[in-house]
């Protein structure tokens, strides 16, 4: 029987995050250190954790956070490198030349291109990159933000080359002895990574089924709320295109999740989807009979437009900067960069990632102890963690950045600007991630430190008692809540992965299915994560319209969360009740 007092104490760190970030609008950089202090207090008062275990848990969390930050830094460095060289201008203009119909542009730039950016970089970058591109094409800034946030949901679960599942689940579960032992024993899996690979398949299955209307939703949100006719009828006219784009993305996406694991579904799905959909459009298929556009700009409400006028293209000699201003682009004066040259760095990223994970001699080399820094038996507690600086995707991104410098002809100022923007973008995430992961580690290790059930196990037992067999319906919403708080699918998986495992264990439903729903929920919550919304509005000069955006994003959130919940019930009790 779960003690009500212990359950309340265990809940305090999560309630602190919710109160400070939702109730008081504190940024994660301030809220997470406070939550860490509250977790320490809960560990001492409710569980009797000693200072050694608290310190060891914190250090363990910091090492995991460093892994995440390394990946994020490399991914964003390459992203801003391509902004400086004009590669993104070339890619954007390439899409714009295919069709001037805004509905077609949403499918290409938001669903497919946005998914590619999410798969490669993650952490809120798609809306911050795609939003200004849409404004440059003539979209109202508010419309650009709304559709840019909506379109890449399917890729978020596997964003930044699988970071949410690799760091959020594999690394966390390997550090929880009770879970690791059960998975390798009763579960029959050869490793935690193999089990999380199956979780990735279920997450992809959820996304493929629920996401069949995702490209359509992006278009419909635009025509219903920003079109002259205020109707979804224009969106229905491009339904064949949205379904074709979904299929072109989903088939390689699911097959990649099934055969290769969590790192590549979004990356390969979006690359293949882009190639197939663009080819079909260039061949004359799926173009609507009449081009659709927004009404005259003079009729737009004031709140649609901020400091950046629509049609101020990011092409040519300027590009939109993260603060809403402009930065110099290094596009050659003689003309636009070729699409082949513009896409080469990301093609190289995909190639290197596959080679370092699939080709055994290469994998053995990059995972050598020589290239790994670790700490085993931290402070004598038995906890251990490491930092494989050549194997982590961050190394691939940094390597491709270095290759891109001579290939794209970057000079010293370009390199400095790319690094400066990257540091500016990543810096706020450092404190937030360090203390978010440390908070979860204290909650996770409270049981091991005292020989009792951990805080998260206590919470799981309490939730199982309240929701009972109906809980699978709510699993995705719990994941969404975590991402809403932290603005990150990865942190949501860290916060609630073991919690969802515990609930599934308590009510006797498949843990693999439940965690697949958690991984999907972590993607859903990004729609309304406050700092994601603020960042997307900032780059189009519309800070202050967060409330309007969040209200609109609740529409796809409720659809996706409810559909995923129903599917989780179906998977758990009808289709896959025997899965671990």
XYZ file of C-alpha atoms in Angstrom:
580
model
C 0.000 0.000 0.000
C 1.418 3.373 -1.031
C 1.703 5.871 1.817
C -0.197 9.068 0.962
C 2.521 11.082 2.692
C 5.308 9.456 0.693
C 3.355 9.868 -2.554
C 2.902 13.573 -1.847
C 6.589 14.009 -0.996
C 7.567 12.188 -4.208
C 5.261 14.443 -6.194
C 6.765 17.663 -4.836
C 9.595 18.047 -7.414
C 7.132 17.645 -10.310
C 4.606 19.986 -8.690
C 7.411 22.513 -8.234
C 8.249 22.388 -11.954
C 4.587 22.743 -12.907
C 3.961 25.632 -10.516
C 7.072 27.624 -11.396
C 6.932 27.120 -15.173
C 3.174 27.148 -15.751
C 1.893 29.179 -12.820
C 4.722 31.670 -12.462
C 6.112 31.615 -16.045
C 9.633 30.948 -14.818
C 12.087 29.808 -17.505
C 13.474 26.304 -17.156
C 16.900 27.774 -16.349
C 15.455 29.062 -13.046
C 12.813 26.428 -12.355
C 14.956 23.299 -12.757
C 17.606 24.196 -10.126
C 14.781 24.873 -7.660
C 13.183 21.519 -8.534
C 16.576 19.867 -7.920
C 16.720 21.404 -4.428
C 13.162 20.232 -3.751
C 14.110 16.730 -4.952
C 17.045 16.748 -2.524
C 14.677 17.756 0.276
C 12.237 15.012 -0.711
C 15.073 12.475 -0.813
C 16.322 13.441 2.641
C 12.956 13.837 4.384
C 10.931 11.102 2.721
C 13.639 8.560 1.878
C 16.545 9.288 4.204
C 19.049 9.686 1.332
C 22.538 10.568 2.546
C 24.730 13.306 0.988
C 26.907 10.758 -0.843
C 23.974 9.283 -2.771
C 22.574 12.755 -3.528
C 25.948 13.891 -4.879
C 26.455 10.670 -6.883
C 22.959 10.889 -8.382
C 23.561 14.509 -9.339
C 26.925 13.711 -10.957
C 25.337 10.822 -12.851
C 22.634 13.190 -14.098
C 25.181 15.795 -15.135
C 27.072 13.229 -17.252
C 23.852 12.200 -19.015
C 23.014 15.874 -19.602
C 26.475 16.415 -21.081
C 25.745 13.658 -23.612
C 22.554 15.454 -24.635
C 24.211 18.864 -24.831
C 27.018 17.517 -27.011
C 24.497 16.229 -29.548
C 22.458 19.440 -29.442
C 25.539 21.623 -29.827
C 26.812 19.726 -32.866
C 23.411 19.620 -34.546
C 22.758 23.324 -34.102
C 26.324 24.232 -35.107
C 25.809 22.529 -38.460
C 22.409 24.185 -38.818
C 23.823 27.687 -38.339
C 26.800 26.835 -40.533
C 24.390 26.176 -43.398
C 22.532 29.404 -42.655
C 25.788 31.340 -42.935
C 26.837 29.721 -46.206
C 23.495 30.347 -47.917
C 22.693 26.633 -48.147
C 19.331 27.111 -46.456
C 18.520 29.953 -48.836
C 19.157 27.598 -51.738
C 17.054 24.825 -50.209
C 14.206 27.256 -49.466
C 14.215 28.733 -52.967
C 14.300 25.247 -54.418
C 11.042 24.410 -52.666
C 9.454 27.759 -53.555
C 10.190 27.190 -57.238
C 8.137 23.985 -57.254
C 4.813 25.680 -56.467
C 3.544 29.092 -55.394
C 0.464 27.497 -53.812
C 0.690 28.055 -50.057
C -0.871 24.657 -49.330
C 1.823 22.860 -51.317
C 4.508 24.954 -49.622
C 3.206 23.907 -46.183
C 3.426 20.228 -47.113
C 6.973 20.602 -48.447
C 8.488 23.081 -46.015
C 6.621 22.276 -42.796
C 5.813 18.571 -42.892
C 8.808 17.290 -44.874
C 11.553 19.908 -44.498
C 10.533 20.629 -40.898
C 10.658 16.910 -40.138
C 14.136 16.704 -41.628
C 15.412 19.590 -39.481
C 13.809 18.011 -36.400
C 15.352 14.628 -37.192
C 18.784 16.174 -37.675
C 18.840 18.821 -34.941
C 15.753 18.574 -32.726
C 15.277 20.750 -29.647
C 12.879 23.327 -31.095
C 14.934 24.204 -34.162
C 12.361 23.398 -36.923
C 9.897 26.165 -36.045
C 12.761 28.620 -35.496
C 14.140 27.834 -38.974
C 11.013 27.088 -41.020
C 8.988 30.001 -39.597
C 11.252 32.702 -41.087
C 11.424 30.787 -44.389
C 7.629 30.894 -44.637
C 7.557 34.599 -43.771
C 10.152 35.161 -46.495
C 7.751 33.488 -48.948
C 4.925 35.843 -47.933
C 3.108 34.018 -45.117
C 1.638 36.100 -42.277
C 4.109 35.655 -39.402
C 1.449 34.298 -37.025
C 0.346 31.738 -39.610
C 3.973 30.776 -40.199
C 4.488 30.037 -36.500
C 1.247 28.076 -36.087
C 1.859 25.762 -39.038
C 5.602 25.459 -38.360
C 4.913 24.177 -34.831
C 2.262 21.735 -36.059
C 3.867 19.898 -38.935
C 6.828 17.901 -37.633
C 5.249 15.889 -34.806
C 6.098 12.506 -36.294
C 9.811 13.308 -36.325
C 10.064 14.723 -32.788
C 10.046 11.309 -31.102
C 13.195 10.469 -33.098
C 14.606 14.007 -33.139
C 18.324 14.824 -33.054
C 19.088 11.350 -34.427
C 17.118 9.488 -31.786
C 18.222 11.406 -28.700
C 14.843 11.202 -26.860
C 14.929 7.397 -26.912
C 18.684 6.844 -26.741
C 19.331 9.237 -23.873
C 15.830 9.481 -22.432
C 15.291 5.745 -22.163
C 18.353 3.600 -22.919
C 20.736 5.541 -20.697
C 18.151 5.997 -17.936
C 16.908 2.399 -17.886
C 20.443 0.996 -17.891
C 20.975 2.879 -14.638
C 17.934 1.361 -12.901
C 18.904 -2.108 -11.725
C 15.351 -3.398 -11.193
C 14.303 -2.455 -14.734
C 17.535 -3.627 -16.355
C 17.368 -7.015 -14.612
C 13.722 -7.563 -15.559
C 14.210 -6.567 -19.187
C 17.203 -8.870 -19.612
C 15.566 -11.657 -17.600
C 11.785 -11.931 -17.860
C 11.729 -9.728 -20.954
C 14.222 -11.914 -22.767
C 16.033 -9.033 -24.475
C 19.777 -9.162 -25.055
C 20.197 -5.538 -24.019
C 18.270 -2.455 -22.942
C 19.060 -0.985 -26.374
C 17.332 -3.922 -28.077
C 14.226 -3.395 -25.956
C 14.148 0.344 -26.602
C 14.453 -0.512 -30.302
C 11.117 -2.324 -29.955
C 9.667 0.657 -28.088
C 10.735 2.747 -31.098
C 8.773 0.437 -33.402
C 5.603 0.905 -31.329
C 6.147 4.667 -31.198
C 6.540 4.716 -34.984
C 3.409 2.571 -35.341
C 1.415 5.042 -33.239
C 2.730 7.948 -35.297
C 2.116 6.336 -38.680
C -1.524 5.571 -37.843
C -2.413 8.771 -35.967
C -0.252 10.960 -38.228
C -2.046 10.054 -41.449
C -3.850 13.404 -41.257
C -0.915 15.402 -39.862
C 0.067 17.141 -43.145
C -3.621 17.836 -43.759
C -4.023 19.338 -40.267
C -1.170 21.770 -40.969
C -2.816 22.928 -44.189
C -6.290 23.032 -42.626
C -5.069 25.148 -39.689
C -3.751 27.650 -42.218
C -6.869 27.826 -44.435
C -9.340 27.789 -41.525
C -7.719 30.484 -39.387
C -5.747 32.562 -41.912
C -7.561 32.211 -45.221
C -10.079 34.703 -46.579
C -12.816 32.061 -46.558
C -11.973 30.816 -43.025
C -12.691 27.273 -44.158
C -10.999 23.873 -44.385
C -12.466 23.377 -47.855
C -9.269 24.603 -49.611
C -7.325 22.085 -47.520
C -9.547 19.248 -48.767
C -8.509 20.140 -52.314
C -4.931 19.071 -51.541
C -5.885 15.998 -49.510
C -4.377 13.659 -52.157
C -1.058 15.513 -51.852
C -1.084 15.393 -48.039
C -1.807 11.656 -48.076
C 0.923 11.032 -50.661
C 3.441 13.027 -48.623
C 2.425 11.120 -45.474
C 2.890 7.772 -47.258
C 6.217 8.833 -48.808
C 7.462 9.758 -45.333
C 5.801 6.975 -43.317
C 6.930 3.911 -45.255
C 10.697 4.531 -44.916
C 10.099 5.989 -41.444
C 8.475 2.824 -40.099
C 10.808 0.442 -41.916
C 13.812 2.321 -40.557
C 12.436 2.138 -36.999
C 11.842 -1.602 -37.458
C 15.197 -2.534 -38.981
C 17.663 0.123 -37.772
C 16.292 1.380 -34.456
C 15.563 4.835 -33.034
C 18.326 6.939 -34.573
C 17.284 7.161 -38.217
C 13.463 7.012 -38.724
C 12.922 10.770 -38.912
C 16.094 11.383 -40.880
C 15.589 8.746 -43.580
C 11.805 9.132 -43.621
C 12.015 12.845 -44.331
C 14.835 12.513 -46.879
C 12.996 9.839 -48.853
C 9.674 11.640 -48.402
C 11.148 14.868 -49.714
C 12.710 13.194 -52.738
C 9.564 11.242 -53.660
C 7.089 14.083 -53.087
C 9.193 16.690 -54.903
C 9.671 14.281 -57.816
C 5.927 13.692 -58.040
C 5.195 17.421 -58.024
C 7.862 18.112 -60.634
C 6.315 15.397 -62.797
C 3.032 17.318 -62.673
C 1.143 15.240 -60.115
C -0.905 16.508 -57.141
C -0.946 20.185 -58.111
C -4.323 21.769 -57.263
C -6.376 23.204 -60.131
C -6.082 26.747 -58.779
C -3.356 28.256 -56.634
C -4.411 29.271 -53.131
C -3.030 32.314 -51.358
C -3.790 34.485 -48.360
C -6.043 37.483 -48.754
C -4.609 40.960 -49.352
C -2.162 42.003 -46.679
C -4.135 45.181 -46.045
C -6.977 43.034 -44.669
C -4.793 41.084 -42.226
C -5.400 41.752 -38.509
C -2.574 43.586 -36.776
C -1.735 40.628 -34.554
C -0.830 38.533 -37.617
C 2.199 40.697 -38.421
C 5.082 41.742 -36.176
C 8.423 43.432 -36.756
C 9.224 41.472 -39.927
C 7.189 42.149 -43.041
C 6.024 39.106 -45.030
C 7.995 38.704 -48.228
C 11.263 39.815 -46.631
C 13.051 36.790 -47.953
C 15.856 35.120 -46.103
C 17.507 34.733 -49.496
C 19.999 37.040 -51.092
C 22.275 38.870 -48.720
C 20.389 38.654 -45.440
C 18.877 35.988 -43.262
C 16.641 36.192 -40.235
C 18.557 35.900 -36.985
C 17.407 34.317 -33.745
C 16.642 37.721 -32.240
C 14.386 38.713 -35.115
C 17.065 40.869 -36.719
C 19.189 39.946 -39.691
C 22.564 38.417 -40.306
C 24.721 38.574 -43.365
C 24.510 35.602 -45.659
C 27.563 34.433 -47.536
C 25.760 33.317 -50.639
C 28.152 33.773 -53.531
C 27.591 37.029 -55.383
C 27.563 35.168 -58.665
C 24.395 33.292 -57.861
C 22.618 30.876 -55.604
C 24.327 27.753 -54.312
C 23.329 24.566 -56.123
C 20.855 22.270 -54.370
C 23.319 19.394 -54.541
C 25.968 21.416 -52.757
C 23.426 22.738 -50.239
C 22.201 19.256 -49.307
C 25.639 17.585 -49.254
C 26.408 18.228 -45.540
C 23.201 16.562 -44.349
C 23.651 13.678 -46.773
C 27.126 13.253 -45.282
C 25.636 13.305 -41.749
C 23.213 10.526 -42.667
C 26.001 8.466 -44.256
C 28.375 8.832 -41.294
C 25.670 8.010 -38.772
C 24.739 4.837 -40.609
C 28.370 3.773 -41.063
C 29.327 4.351 -37.415
C 26.340 2.371 -36.195
C 26.018 -0.421 -38.750
C 29.563 -1.191 -39.965
C 31.039 -3.239 -37.116
C 34.771 -2.345 -37.534
C 33.948 1.371 -37.629
C 31.596 1.045 -34.661
C 34.261 -0.847 -32.720
C 36.789 1.923 -33.433
C 34.607 4.884 -32.373
C 33.486 3.086 -29.196
C 37.020 2.212 -28.041
C 37.864 2.998 -24.426
C 40.463 5.423 -25.769
C 37.626 7.677 -27.006
C 35.387 7.272 -23.967
C 35.541 9.191 -20.719
C 33.643 7.562 -17.879
C 33.165 7.312 -14.149
C 32.318 3.918 -12.747
C 31.203 3.403 -9.145
C 30.584 7.108 -8.584
C 31.508 7.976 -4.971
C 31.299 4.285 -4.099
C 27.576 3.989 -4.827
C 27.822 1.619 -7.784
C 26.391 4.212 -10.163
C 28.308 4.691 -13.416
C 28.117 6.703 -16.619
C 30.321 7.636 -19.563
C 30.815 10.073 -22.427
C 31.721 8.426 -25.752
C 32.820 11.550 -27.583
C 33.477 9.882 -30.959
C 30.379 7.641 -31.005
C 27.808 10.233 -29.958
C 26.110 11.988 -32.920
C 27.604 15.277 -31.773
C 30.963 14.114 -33.180
C 29.409 13.521 -36.605
C 27.819 16.974 -36.680
C 31.049 18.712 -35.655
C 33.045 16.696 -38.217
C 30.641 17.633 -41.014
C 30.777 21.274 -39.895
C 34.567 21.155 -40.318
C 34.232 19.583 -43.760
C 31.646 22.181 -44.782
C 34.017 25.089 -44.043
C 36.230 24.531 -47.131
C 33.501 22.938 -49.278
C 31.203 25.962 -48.879
C 34.041 28.471 -48.833
C 33.482 29.898 -45.347
C 35.800 32.620 -44.066
C 36.710 33.480 -40.491
C 33.734 35.792 -39.975
C 31.298 33.133 -41.178
C 32.775 30.535 -38.823
C 32.717 32.954 -35.910
C 29.076 33.876 -36.608
C 28.010 30.205 -36.784
C 29.720 29.406 -33.490
C 28.388 32.549 -31.800
C 24.793 31.810 -32.809
C 25.163 28.203 -31.716
C 26.508 29.126 -28.293
C 23.741 31.716 -27.907
C 21.130 29.086 -28.764
C 22.552 26.288 -26.609
C 23.635 28.279 -23.544
C 20.143 28.645 -22.009
C 19.651 24.876 -22.276
C 22.778 24.014 -20.273
C 21.526 24.874 -16.784
C 18.018 23.607 -17.501
C 19.186 20.209 -18.762
C 21.854 19.700 -16.087
C 19.401 20.184 -13.248
C 16.416 18.536 -14.948
C 18.332 15.289 -15.412
C 19.901 15.553 -11.951
C 16.433 15.968 -10.430
C 15.203 12.818 -12.136
C 18.312 10.883 -11.082
C 17.700 11.742 -7.427
C 14.094 10.570 -7.786
C 15.261 7.400 -9.575
C 18.064 6.520 -7.188
C 16.158 7.257 -3.966
C 15.174 3.581 -3.840
C 18.654 2.173 -4.480
C 20.075 4.540 -1.875
C 17.764 3.302 0.856
C 16.740 -0.218 -0.203
C 13.109 0.827 -0.744
C 10.859 1.745 -3.656
C 12.045 4.934 -5.391
C 9.995 8.112 -5.609
C 8.947 7.262 -9.151
C 7.856 3.746 -8.182
C 5.736 5.218 -5.383
C 4.155 7.657 -7.841
C 3.535 4.835 -10.328
C 1.775 2.744 -7.699
C -0.383 5.691 -6.737
C -1.352 6.453 -10.330
C -2.100 2.785 -11.000
C -4.438 2.751 -8.017
C -6.306 5.831 -9.233
C -6.597 5.186 -12.996
C -6.525 1.386 -13.005
C -6.913 -0.396 -16.310
C -7.935 2.836 -18.078
C -4.480 4.369 -17.602
C -3.093 3.493 -21.079
C -5.474 6.084 -22.519
C -3.669 8.798 -20.534
C -0.100 7.656 -21.172
C 0.475 9.968 -24.157
C -1.015 12.926 -22.286
C 1.415 12.299 -19.405
C 4.282 12.372 -21.905
C 2.843 15.552 -23.410
C 2.696 17.148 -19.970
C 6.389 16.407 -19.472
C 7.325 18.028 -22.778
C 5.039 20.981 -22.056
C 6.920 21.562 -18.802
C 10.424 21.059 -20.170
C 10.026 21.849 -23.880
C 11.799 18.633 -24.767
C 10.760 15.109 -25.712
C 14.079 13.889 -24.303
C 13.468 15.445 -20.890
C 9.876 14.172 -20.908
C 11.162 10.635 -21.462
C 13.696 11.147 -18.665
C 11.027 12.555 -16.332
C 8.289 10.023 -17.007
C 9.849 6.978 -18.715
C 10.400 4.982 -15.528
C 7.096 6.290 -14.162
C 5.204 4.892 -17.170
C 7.125 1.624 -16.840
C 6.055 1.418 -13.212
C 2.380 2.044 -13.969
C 2.385 -0.591 -16.724
C 3.987 -3.035 -14.301
C 1.382 -2.277 -11.642
C -1.683 -2.698 -13.873
C -0.275 -5.573 -15.906
C -0.216 -3.991 -19.365
C 2.638 -4.199 -21.905
C 5.459 -1.915 -20.824
C 6.744 -1.666 -24.401
C 3.416 -0.322 -25.672
C 3.091 2.117 -22.766
C 6.550 3.537 -23.347
C 5.837 3.824 -27.070
C 2.883 6.024 -26.102
C 5.147 8.016 -23.756
C 7.565 8.634 -26.633
C 4.699 9.882 -28.807
C 3.322 12.029 -25.987
C 6.691 13.708 -25.566
C 6.369 14.844 -29.172
C 2.819 16.136 -28.714
C 3.733 18.375 -25.785
C 6.187 20.324 -27.936
C 3.192 21.935 -29.646
C 2.487 24.052 -26.571
C 5.850 24.061 -24.759
C 6.186 27.682 -23.742
C 9.816 28.266 -24.653
C 9.346 26.556 -28.047
C 6.453 28.892 -28.779
C 8.396 31.946 -27.585
C 11.411 31.021 -29.729
C 9.254 30.484 -32.822
C 7.528 33.852 -32.304
C 10.796 35.658 -31.611
C 12.355 34.796 -34.967
C 9.383 36.280 -36.845
C 9.145 39.370 -34.629
C 5.884 38.450 -32.878
C 6.784 38.002 -29.192
C 3.678 38.532 -27.067
C 1.273 36.337 -29.052
C 2.024 33.152 -27.104
C -1.559 32.816 -25.854
C -3.050 32.882 -29.341
C -0.586 30.291 -30.612
C -1.065 27.905 -27.689
C -4.870 28.066 -28.001
C -4.657 27.121 -31.676
C -2.114 24.364 -31.037
C -4.482 22.738 -28.548
C -6.524 21.550 -31.552
C -3.899 19.171 -32.993
C -2.750 18.323 -29.452
C -6.185 17.060 -28.377
C -6.620 15.107 -31.624
C -3.197 13.485 -31.394
C -3.381 12.764 -27.665
C -6.866 11.270 -27.812
C -6.188 9.170 -30.913
C -2.928 7.905 -29.413
C -4.714 7.084 -26.156
C -7.373 5.019 -27.928
C -4.695 3.264 -29.947
C -2.705 2.504 -26.779
C -5.781 0.868 -25.237
C -6.284 -1.180 -28.420
C -2.630 -2.242 -28.533
C -2.515 -3.063 -24.803
C -5.676 -5.119 -24.444
C -6.536 -6.427 -27.922
C -3.672 -6.496 -30.436
C -0.466 -6.892 -28.399
C -1.370 -7.967 -24.844
C 1.481 -10.487 -24.744
C 4.274 -8.013 -25.510
C 6.701 -7.376 -22.636
